[in-house]
């Protein structure tokens, strides 16, 4: 059974870089047709999709964050990571990683919904 | 970006009664070539990550009780809980995965009346 676990600093200073890692256990990040996502949720608010990465390293980012976000994958350690630079208080949130499948048919690429989520890690941006 | 608007923002339903949550999309999430709606429903309880309930608008995720059902197509969708149980108290979100950036509705808080 695949499980995801986020890790990283709980406190980041303004203007610095937020760095989180999601460790995948119970399965290989490289096997199967999956994409790996980051999602965040400010306290008491809704969910925001940050972006995703495939095991090939191909990425898609939310344009609202694109200039500040990098998602990378480390297949040897079965992890993928999030870097968000130039953070402000508005980046304070619980950050989740997630897994979703995809497949190809005659119509092309078909993503599925995120079916496995990490427990989330709270990140506060404050001096 | 595709905007998903849920209604109502909050809902109080008696135990055993039906609960209905709506999700309206600013554009279609129906892919005509395969006739699938790229819309999911999630349940989130306090301190927990979201849990996938429904995908393709109406397909129930494995292990999800059959009192949860999804319907709709194109731009208008509904999540129905046929007989509310105490453990269903949560915030419910719809999400489109038709086009990046994938987006979520603002959430609907479901409580017991």
PDB file of C-alpha atoms in Angstrom:
ATOM      1  CA  UNK A   1       0.000   0.000   0.000  1.00  0.00           C
ATOM      2  CA  UNK A   2       1.552   3.241  -1.151  1.00  0.00           C
ATOM      3  CA  UNK A   3       1.959   5.957   1.461  1.00  0.00           C
ATOM      4  CA  UNK A   4       3.254   9.498   1.179  1.00  0.00           C
ATOM      5  CA  UNK A   5       4.970  11.535   3.879  1.00  0.00           C
ATOM      6  CA  UNK A   6       5.891  15.203   3.701  1.00  0.00           C
ATOM      7  CA  UNK A   7       8.921  16.540   5.532  1.00  0.00           C
ATOM      8  CA  UNK A   8      10.722  19.845   5.868  1.00  0.00           C
ATOM      9  CA  UNK A   9      11.092  22.942   8.035  1.00  0.00           C
ATOM     10  CA  UNK A  10       7.983  24.145   9.795  1.00  0.00           C
ATOM     11  CA  UNK A  11       9.198  27.735   9.893  1.00  0.00           C
ATOM     12  CA  UNK A  12      10.651  29.747   7.015  1.00  0.00           C
ATOM     13  CA  UNK A  13      11.681  33.388   7.052  1.00  0.00           C
ATOM     14  CA  UNK A  14      10.165  35.855   4.602  1.00  0.00           C
ATOM     15  CA  UNK A  15      12.032  36.143   1.279  1.00  0.00           C
ATOM     16  CA  UNK A  16      13.677  32.766   1.813  1.00  0.00           C
ATOM     17  CA  UNK A  17      12.994  29.456   0.073  1.00  0.00           C
ATOM     18  CA  UNK A  18      10.515  26.908   1.326  1.00  0.00           C
ATOM     19  CA  UNK A  19      11.780  23.372   0.656  1.00  0.00           C
ATOM     20  CA  UNK A  20       9.704  20.250   1.249  1.00  0.00           C
ATOM     21  CA  UNK A  21      10.172  16.614   0.382  1.00  0.00           C
ATOM     22  CA  UNK A  22       7.575  13.915  -0.130  1.00  0.00           C
ATOM     23  CA  UNK A  23       8.787  10.376   0.489  1.00  0.00           C
ATOM     24  CA  UNK A  24       6.929   7.567  -1.234  1.00  0.00           C
ATOM     25  CA  UNK A  25       6.783   4.213   0.552  1.00  0.00           C
ATOM     26  CA  UNK A  26       5.153   0.931  -0.396  1.00  0.00           C
ATOM     27  CA  UNK A  27       5.848   1.373  -4.081  1.00  0.00           C
ATOM     28  CA  UNK A  28       8.279   2.827  -6.570  1.00  0.00           C
ATOM     29  CA  UNK A  29       7.857   6.413  -7.711  1.00  0.00           C
ATOM     30  CA  UNK A  30       9.041   5.263 -11.138  1.00  0.00           C
ATOM     31  CA  UNK A  31       6.670   2.384 -11.686  1.00  0.00           C
ATOM     32  CA  UNK A  32       3.238   2.637 -13.182  1.00  0.00           C
ATOM     33  CA  UNK A  33       1.567   5.622 -14.757  1.00  0.00           C
ATOM     34  CA  UNK A  34       1.433   8.168 -11.956  1.00  0.00           C
ATOM     35  CA  UNK A  35       1.961  11.853 -11.493  1.00  0.00           C
ATOM     36  CA  UNK A  36       2.973  13.391  -8.215  1.00  0.00           C
ATOM     37  CA  UNK A  37       1.462  16.638  -6.985  1.00  0.00           C
ATOM     38  CA  UNK A  38       1.817  19.357  -4.382  1.00  0.00           C
ATOM     39  CA  UNK A  39      -1.279  21.048  -2.959  1.00  0.00           C
ATOM     40  CA  UNK A  40      -1.523  23.600  -0.166  1.00  0.00           C
ATOM     41  CA  UNK A  41      -4.207  24.812   2.208  1.00  0.00           C
ATOM     42  CA  UNK A  42      -3.995  27.984   4.312  1.00  0.00           C
ATOM     43  CA  UNK A  43      -5.554  27.606   7.735  1.00  0.00           C
ATOM     44  CA  UNK A  44      -9.319  27.607   7.528  1.00  0.00           C
ATOM     45  CA  UNK A  45      -9.281  28.020   3.754  1.00  0.00           C
ATOM     46  CA  UNK A  46      -9.569  25.955   0.605  1.00  0.00           C
ATOM     47  CA  UNK A  47      -7.175  23.881  -1.444  1.00  0.00           C
ATOM     48  CA  UNK A  48      -4.743  25.212  -4.026  1.00  0.00           C
ATOM     49  CA  UNK A  49      -3.020  22.983  -6.572  1.00  0.00           C
ATOM     50  CA  UNK A  50       0.647  23.984  -6.832  1.00  0.00           C
ATOM     51  CA  UNK A  51       1.878  21.662  -9.543  1.00  0.00           C
ATOM     52  CA  UNK A  52       2.875  18.142 -10.506  1.00  0.00           C
ATOM     53  CA  UNK A  53       5.749  16.075 -11.767  1.00  0.00           C
ATOM     54  CA  UNK A  54       6.070  12.783 -13.599  1.00  0.00           C
ATOM     55  CA  UNK A  55       8.820  10.282 -12.902  1.00  0.00           C
ATOM     56  CA  UNK A  56      10.343  11.407 -16.196  1.00  0.00           C
ATOM     57  CA  UNK A  57      10.835  14.836 -14.631  1.00  0.00           C
ATOM     58  CA  UNK A  58       8.231  16.604 -16.744  1.00  0.00           C
ATOM     59  CA  UNK A  59       6.325  19.250 -14.770  1.00  0.00           C
ATOM     60  CA  UNK A  60       3.246  21.443 -14.803  1.00  0.00           C
ATOM     61  CA  UNK A  61       2.869  24.411 -12.473  1.00  0.00           C
ATOM     62  CA  UNK A  62       0.071  26.683 -11.366  1.00  0.00           C
ATOM     63  CA  UNK A  63       0.669  29.960 -13.266  1.00  0.00           C
ATOM     64  CA  UNK A  64      -0.101  31.879 -10.080  1.00  0.00           C
ATOM     65  CA  UNK A  65       3.083  30.427  -8.555  1.00  0.00           C
ATOM     66  CA  UNK A  66       5.050  29.425 -11.615  1.00  0.00           C
ATOM     67  CA  UNK A  67       7.753  32.061 -11.310  1.00  0.00           C
ATOM     68  CA  UNK A  68       8.595  30.903  -7.770  1.00  0.00           C
ATOM     69  CA  UNK A  69       8.033  27.127  -7.874  1.00  0.00           C
ATOM     70  CA  UNK A  70      10.238  24.204  -8.756  1.00  0.00           C
ATOM     71  CA  UNK A  71       9.179  20.587  -8.356  1.00  0.00           C
ATOM     72  CA  UNK A  72      11.798  17.889  -8.799  1.00  0.00           C
ATOM     73  CA  UNK A  73      11.965  14.124  -8.507  1.00  0.00           C
ATOM     74  CA  UNK A  74      14.648  11.897  -7.011  1.00  0.00           C
ATOM     75  CA  UNK A  75      13.863   8.391  -8.218  1.00  0.00           C
ATOM     76  CA  UNK A  76      16.846   6.848  -6.446  1.00  0.00           C
ATOM     77  CA  UNK A  77      15.432   7.914  -3.072  1.00  0.00           C
ATOM     78  CA  UNK A  78      11.779   7.522  -4.073  1.00  0.00           C
ATOM     79  CA  UNK A  79      11.081  11.179  -3.321  1.00  0.00           C
ATOM     80  CA  UNK A  80       9.859  14.309  -4.971  1.00  0.00           C
ATOM     81  CA  UNK A  81      10.389  17.829  -3.729  1.00  0.00           C
ATOM     82  CA  UNK A  82       8.923  21.305  -3.712  1.00  0.00           C
ATOM     83  CA  UNK A  83      10.924  24.512  -3.692  1.00  0.00           C
ATOM     84  CA  UNK A  84       9.057  27.797  -3.366  1.00  0.00           C
ATOM     85  CA  UNK A  85      11.244  30.873  -3.305  1.00  0.00           C
ATOM     86  CA  UNK A  86      10.718  34.445  -2.144  1.00  0.00           C
ATOM     87  CA  UNK A  87       8.078  33.374   0.356  1.00  0.00           C
ATOM     88  CA  UNK A  88       5.779  35.751   2.192  1.00  0.00           C
ATOM     89  CA  UNK A  89       3.212  35.301   4.931  1.00  0.00           C
ATOM     90  CA  UNK A  90       0.699  34.443   2.215  1.00  0.00           C
ATOM     91  CA  UNK A  91       2.581  31.168   1.676  1.00  0.00           C
ATOM     92  CA  UNK A  92       1.803  30.014   5.211  1.00  0.00           C
ATOM     93  CA  UNK A  93      -0.232  26.840   4.823  1.00  0.00           C
ATOM     94  CA  UNK A  94      -0.428  23.110   5.255  1.00  0.00           C
ATOM     95  CA  UNK A  95       1.354  21.559   2.309  1.00  0.00           C
ATOM     96  CA  UNK A  96       0.218  18.190   0.997  1.00  0.00           C
ATOM     97  CA  UNK A  97       1.769  15.851  -1.518  1.00  0.00           C
ATOM     98  CA  UNK A  98      -0.405  13.514  -3.532  1.00  0.00           C
ATOM     99  CA  UNK A  99      -0.426  10.747  -6.131  1.00  0.00           C
ATOM    100  CA  UNK A 100      -2.685  10.386  -9.114  1.00  0.00           C
ATOM    101  CA  UNK A 101      -2.774   7.950 -11.991  1.00  0.00           C
ATOM    102  CA  UNK A 102      -3.041   8.637 -15.682  1.00  0.00           C
ATOM    103  CA  UNK A 103      -3.581   6.643 -18.829  1.00  0.00           C
ATOM    104  CA  UNK A 104      -3.645   7.091 -22.568  1.00  0.00           C
ATOM    105  CA  UNK A 105      -6.492   6.159 -24.864  1.00  0.00           C
ATOM    106  CA  UNK A 106      -7.515   7.081 -28.381  1.00  0.00           C
ATOM    107  CA  UNK A 107      -8.303  10.580 -27.142  1.00  0.00           C
ATOM    108  CA  UNK A 108      -4.865  11.107 -25.681  1.00  0.00           C
ATOM    109  CA  UNK A 109      -3.720  11.812 -22.151  1.00  0.00           C
ATOM    110  CA  UNK A 110      -6.184  11.133 -19.334  1.00  0.00           C
ATOM    111  CA  UNK A 111      -5.366  12.152 -15.784  1.00  0.00           C
ATOM    112  CA  UNK A 112      -7.222  10.782 -12.818  1.00  0.00           C
ATOM    113  CA  UNK A 113      -7.966  12.422  -9.490  1.00  0.00           C
ATOM    114  CA  UNK A 114      -5.513  12.366  -6.573  1.00  0.00           C
ATOM    115  CA  UNK A 115      -6.267   9.170  -4.704  1.00  0.00           C
ATOM    116  CA  UNK A 116      -3.436   9.084  -2.180  1.00  0.00           C
ATOM    117  CA  UNK A 117      -2.502  12.069  -0.019  1.00  0.00           C
ATOM    118  CA  UNK A 118       0.195  12.635   2.545  1.00  0.00           C
ATOM    119  CA  UNK A 119      -0.847  13.748   6.018  1.00  0.00           C
ATOM    120  CA  UNK A 120       0.365  17.268   5.315  1.00  0.00           C
ATOM    121  CA  UNK A 121       3.005  19.459   6.885  1.00  0.00           C
ATOM    122  CA  UNK A 122       2.382  22.897   8.303  1.00  0.00           C
ATOM    123  CA  UNK A 123       4.709  25.637   7.123  1.00  0.00           C
ATOM    124  CA  UNK A 124       4.690  29.064   8.686  1.00  0.00           C
ATOM    125  CA  UNK A 125       6.413  32.013   7.057  1.00  0.00           C
ATOM    126  CA  UNK A 126       7.514  34.413   9.752  1.00  0.00           C
ATOM    127  CA  UNK A 127      10.590  36.262  10.891  1.00  0.00           C
TER     128      UNK A 127
ATOM    129  CA  UNK B   1      -8.373  29.022 -14.849  1.00  0.00           C
ATOM    130  CA  UNK B   2     -11.543  26.994 -14.415  1.00  0.00           C
ATOM    131  CA  UNK B   3     -13.527  28.348 -11.470  1.00  0.00           C
ATOM    132  CA  UNK B   4     -15.606  25.906  -9.441  1.00  0.00           C
ATOM    133  CA  UNK B   5     -18.378  27.391  -7.311  1.00  0.00           C
ATOM    134  CA  UNK B   6     -19.969  25.200  -4.680  1.00  0.00           C
ATOM    135  CA  UNK B   7     -23.346  25.735  -3.073  1.00  0.00           C
ATOM    136  CA  UNK B   8     -24.243  26.054  -0.345  1.00  0.00           C
ATOM    137  CA  UNK B   9     -21.201  27.158   1.655  1.00  0.00           C
ATOM    138  CA  UNK B  10     -22.584  25.310   4.658  1.00  0.00           C
ATOM    139  CA  UNK B  11     -25.336  22.831   5.221  1.00  0.00           C
ATOM    140  CA  UNK B  12     -27.016  21.315   8.285  1.00  0.00           C
ATOM    141  CA  UNK B  13     -28.895  18.051   7.786  1.00  0.00           C
ATOM    142  CA  UNK B  14     -30.580  15.706  10.238  1.00  0.00           C
ATOM    143  CA  UNK B  15     -29.169  12.225  10.746  1.00  0.00           C
ATOM    144  CA  UNK B  16     -30.638   9.818   8.223  1.00  0.00           C
ATOM    145  CA  UNK B  17     -31.696  12.604   5.879  1.00  0.00           C
ATOM    146  CA  UNK B  18     -30.348  13.415   2.432  1.00  0.00           C
ATOM    147  CA  UNK B  19     -27.573  15.947   1.901  1.00  0.00           C
ATOM    148  CA  UNK B  20     -26.958  17.557  -1.488  1.00  0.00           C
ATOM    149  CA  UNK B  21     -23.980  19.679  -2.482  1.00  0.00           C
ATOM    150  CA  UNK B  22     -23.667  21.404  -5.828  1.00  0.00           C
ATOM    151  CA  UNK B  23     -20.628  22.342  -7.871  1.00  0.00           C
ATOM    152  CA  UNK B  24     -20.819  24.615 -10.906  1.00  0.00           C
ATOM    153  CA  UNK B  25     -17.885  24.964 -13.270  1.00  0.00           C
ATOM    154  CA  UNK B  26     -17.063  28.114 -15.251  1.00  0.00           C
ATOM    155  CA  UNK B  27     -16.491  25.930 -18.299  1.00  0.00           C
ATOM    156  CA  UNK B  28     -17.141  22.385 -19.321  1.00  0.00           C
ATOM    157  CA  UNK B  29     -15.053  19.598 -17.837  1.00  0.00           C
ATOM    158  CA  UNK B  30     -16.557  17.027 -20.190  1.00  0.00           C
ATOM    159  CA  UNK B  31     -14.083  15.614 -22.668  1.00  0.00           C
ATOM    160  CA  UNK B  32     -16.145  14.832 -25.732  1.00  0.00           C
ATOM    161  CA  UNK B  33     -13.826  12.178 -27.144  1.00  0.00           C
ATOM    162  CA  UNK B  34     -14.414   9.799 -24.227  1.00  0.00           C
ATOM    163  CA  UNK B  35     -17.552  11.288 -22.681  1.00  0.00           C
ATOM    164  CA  UNK B  36     -15.896  11.564 -19.276  1.00  0.00           C
ATOM    165  CA  UNK B  37     -16.293  14.437 -16.849  1.00  0.00           C
ATOM    166  CA  UNK B  38     -12.990  15.257 -15.196  1.00  0.00           C
ATOM    167  CA  UNK B  39     -14.485  16.124 -11.834  1.00  0.00           C
ATOM    168  CA  UNK B  40     -13.847  14.653  -8.396  1.00  0.00           C
ATOM    169  CA  UNK B  41     -15.316  15.033  -4.942  1.00  0.00           C
ATOM    170  CA  UNK B  42     -13.288  14.942  -1.735  1.00  0.00           C
ATOM    171  CA  UNK B  43     -14.183  14.764   1.937  1.00  0.00           C
ATOM    172  CA  UNK B  44     -11.941  16.495   4.476  1.00  0.00           C
ATOM    173  CA  UNK B  45     -12.257  16.084   8.218  1.00  0.00           C
ATOM    174  CA  UNK B  46     -10.437  18.384  10.677  1.00  0.00           C
ATOM    175  CA  UNK B  47      -6.715  17.740  10.845  1.00  0.00           C
ATOM    176  CA  UNK B  48      -6.829  15.233   7.994  1.00  0.00           C
ATOM    177  CA  UNK B  49      -5.954  15.344   4.310  1.00  0.00           C
ATOM    178  CA  UNK B  50      -8.740  15.229   1.753  1.00  0.00           C
ATOM    179  CA  UNK B  51     -10.130  11.788   0.957  1.00  0.00           C
ATOM    180  CA  UNK B  52     -11.218  10.934  -2.579  1.00  0.00           C
ATOM    181  CA  UNK B  53     -14.883   9.947  -2.723  1.00  0.00           C
ATOM    182  CA  UNK B  54     -15.926  10.281  -6.366  1.00  0.00           C
ATOM    183  CA  UNK B  55     -14.028  10.589  -9.658  1.00  0.00           C
ATOM    184  CA  UNK B  56     -15.212  10.933 -13.274  1.00  0.00           C
ATOM    185  CA  UNK B  57     -18.124  12.809 -11.621  1.00  0.00           C
ATOM    186  CA  UNK B  58     -19.959   9.626 -10.693  1.00  0.00           C
ATOM    187  CA  UNK B  59     -17.500   6.765 -10.092  1.00  0.00           C
ATOM    188  CA  UNK B  60     -17.223   5.839  -6.442  1.00  0.00           C
ATOM    189  CA  UNK B  61     -13.725   5.276  -5.102  1.00  0.00           C
ATOM    190  CA  UNK B  62     -13.078   1.815  -3.674  1.00  0.00           C
ATOM    191  CA  UNK B  63     -14.168   1.542  -0.057  1.00  0.00           C
ATOM    192  CA  UNK B  64     -16.450   4.584  -0.139  1.00  0.00           C
ATOM    193  CA  UNK B  65     -19.922   3.800   1.253  1.00  0.00           C
ATOM    194  CA  UNK B  66     -22.661   3.601  -1.354  1.00  0.00           C
ATOM    195  CA  UNK B  67     -24.638   6.341   0.376  1.00  0.00           C
ATOM    196  CA  UNK B  68     -22.255   8.721  -1.435  1.00  0.00           C
ATOM    197  CA  UNK B  69     -23.089   9.337  -5.081  1.00  0.00           C
ATOM    198  CA  UNK B  70     -22.100  11.861  -7.720  1.00  0.00           C
ATOM    199  CA  UNK B  71     -24.006  13.078 -10.736  1.00  0.00           C
ATOM    200  CA  UNK B  72     -23.973  15.744 -13.390  1.00  0.00           C
ATOM    201  CA  UNK B  73     -22.196  16.520 -16.610  1.00  0.00           C
ATOM    202  CA  UNK B  74     -20.566  19.402 -18.404  1.00  0.00           C
ATOM    203  CA  UNK B  75     -20.667  22.291 -15.953  1.00  0.00           C
ATOM    204  CA  UNK B  76     -23.121  21.245 -13.242  1.00  0.00           C
ATOM    205  CA  UNK B  77     -22.462  18.539 -10.701  1.00  0.00           C
ATOM    206  CA  UNK B  78     -23.953  17.203  -7.487  1.00  0.00           C
ATOM    207  CA  UNK B  79     -22.698  15.160  -4.566  1.00  0.00           C
ATOM    208  CA  UNK B  80     -25.472  13.383  -2.689  1.00  0.00           C
ATOM    209  CA  UNK B  81     -25.300  11.629   0.661  1.00  0.00           C
ATOM    210  CA  UNK B  82     -28.465   9.566   0.747  1.00  0.00           C
ATOM    211  CA  UNK B  83     -28.701   9.037   4.499  1.00  0.00           C
ATOM    212  CA  UNK B  84     -26.454  11.236   6.594  1.00  0.00           C
ATOM    213  CA  UNK B  85     -24.350   9.522   9.234  1.00  0.00           C
ATOM    214  CA  UNK B  86     -22.546  11.239  12.105  1.00  0.00           C
ATOM    215  CA  UNK B  87     -19.167  10.388  10.579  1.00  0.00           C
ATOM    216  CA  UNK B  88     -20.058  12.329   7.419  1.00  0.00           C
ATOM    217  CA  UNK B  89     -19.547  15.658   9.191  1.00  0.00           C
ATOM    218  CA  UNK B  90     -16.759  17.250   7.155  1.00  0.00           C
ATOM    219  CA  UNK B  91     -15.939  19.805   4.505  1.00  0.00           C
ATOM    220  CA  UNK B  92     -16.555  18.613   0.947  1.00  0.00           C
ATOM    221  CA  UNK B  93     -14.662  19.873  -2.088  1.00  0.00           C
ATOM    222  CA  UNK B  94     -15.130  19.397  -5.787  1.00  0.00           C
ATOM    223  CA  UNK B  95     -12.068  19.471  -8.028  1.00  0.00           C
ATOM    224  CA  UNK B  96     -11.613  19.602 -11.783  1.00  0.00           C
ATOM    225  CA  UNK B  97      -8.712  17.756 -13.375  1.00  0.00           C
ATOM    226  CA  UNK B  98      -9.716  18.594 -16.932  1.00  0.00           C
ATOM    227  CA  UNK B  99      -7.241  21.394 -17.429  1.00  0.00           C
ATOM    228  CA  UNK B 100      -4.239  22.669 -15.537  1.00  0.00           C
ATOM    229  CA  UNK B 101      -4.075  24.398 -13.183  1.00  0.00           C
ATOM    230  CA  UNK B 102      -6.366  21.907 -11.526  1.00  0.00           C
ATOM    231  CA  UNK B 103      -8.748  23.823  -9.285  1.00  0.00           C
ATOM    232  CA  UNK B 104     -10.985  23.175  -6.315  1.00  0.00           C
ATOM    233  CA  UNK B 105     -14.287  24.566  -5.204  1.00  0.00           C
ATOM    234  CA  UNK B 106     -14.301  26.702  -2.084  1.00  0.00           C
ATOM    235  CA  UNK B 107     -15.714  23.872   0.026  1.00  0.00           C
ATOM    236  CA  UNK B 108     -19.044  23.096   1.670  1.00  0.00           C
ATOM    237  CA  UNK B 109     -19.182  22.509   5.413  1.00  0.00           C
ATOM    238  CA  UNK B 110     -21.646  19.769   6.329  1.00  0.00           C
ATOM    239  CA  UNK B 111     -22.996  19.582   9.869  1.00  0.00           C
ATOM    240  CA  UNK B 112     -25.654  17.711  11.769  1.00  0.00           C
ATOM    241  CA  UNK B 113     -28.909  19.549  12.420  1.00  0.00           C
TER     242      UNK B 113
END
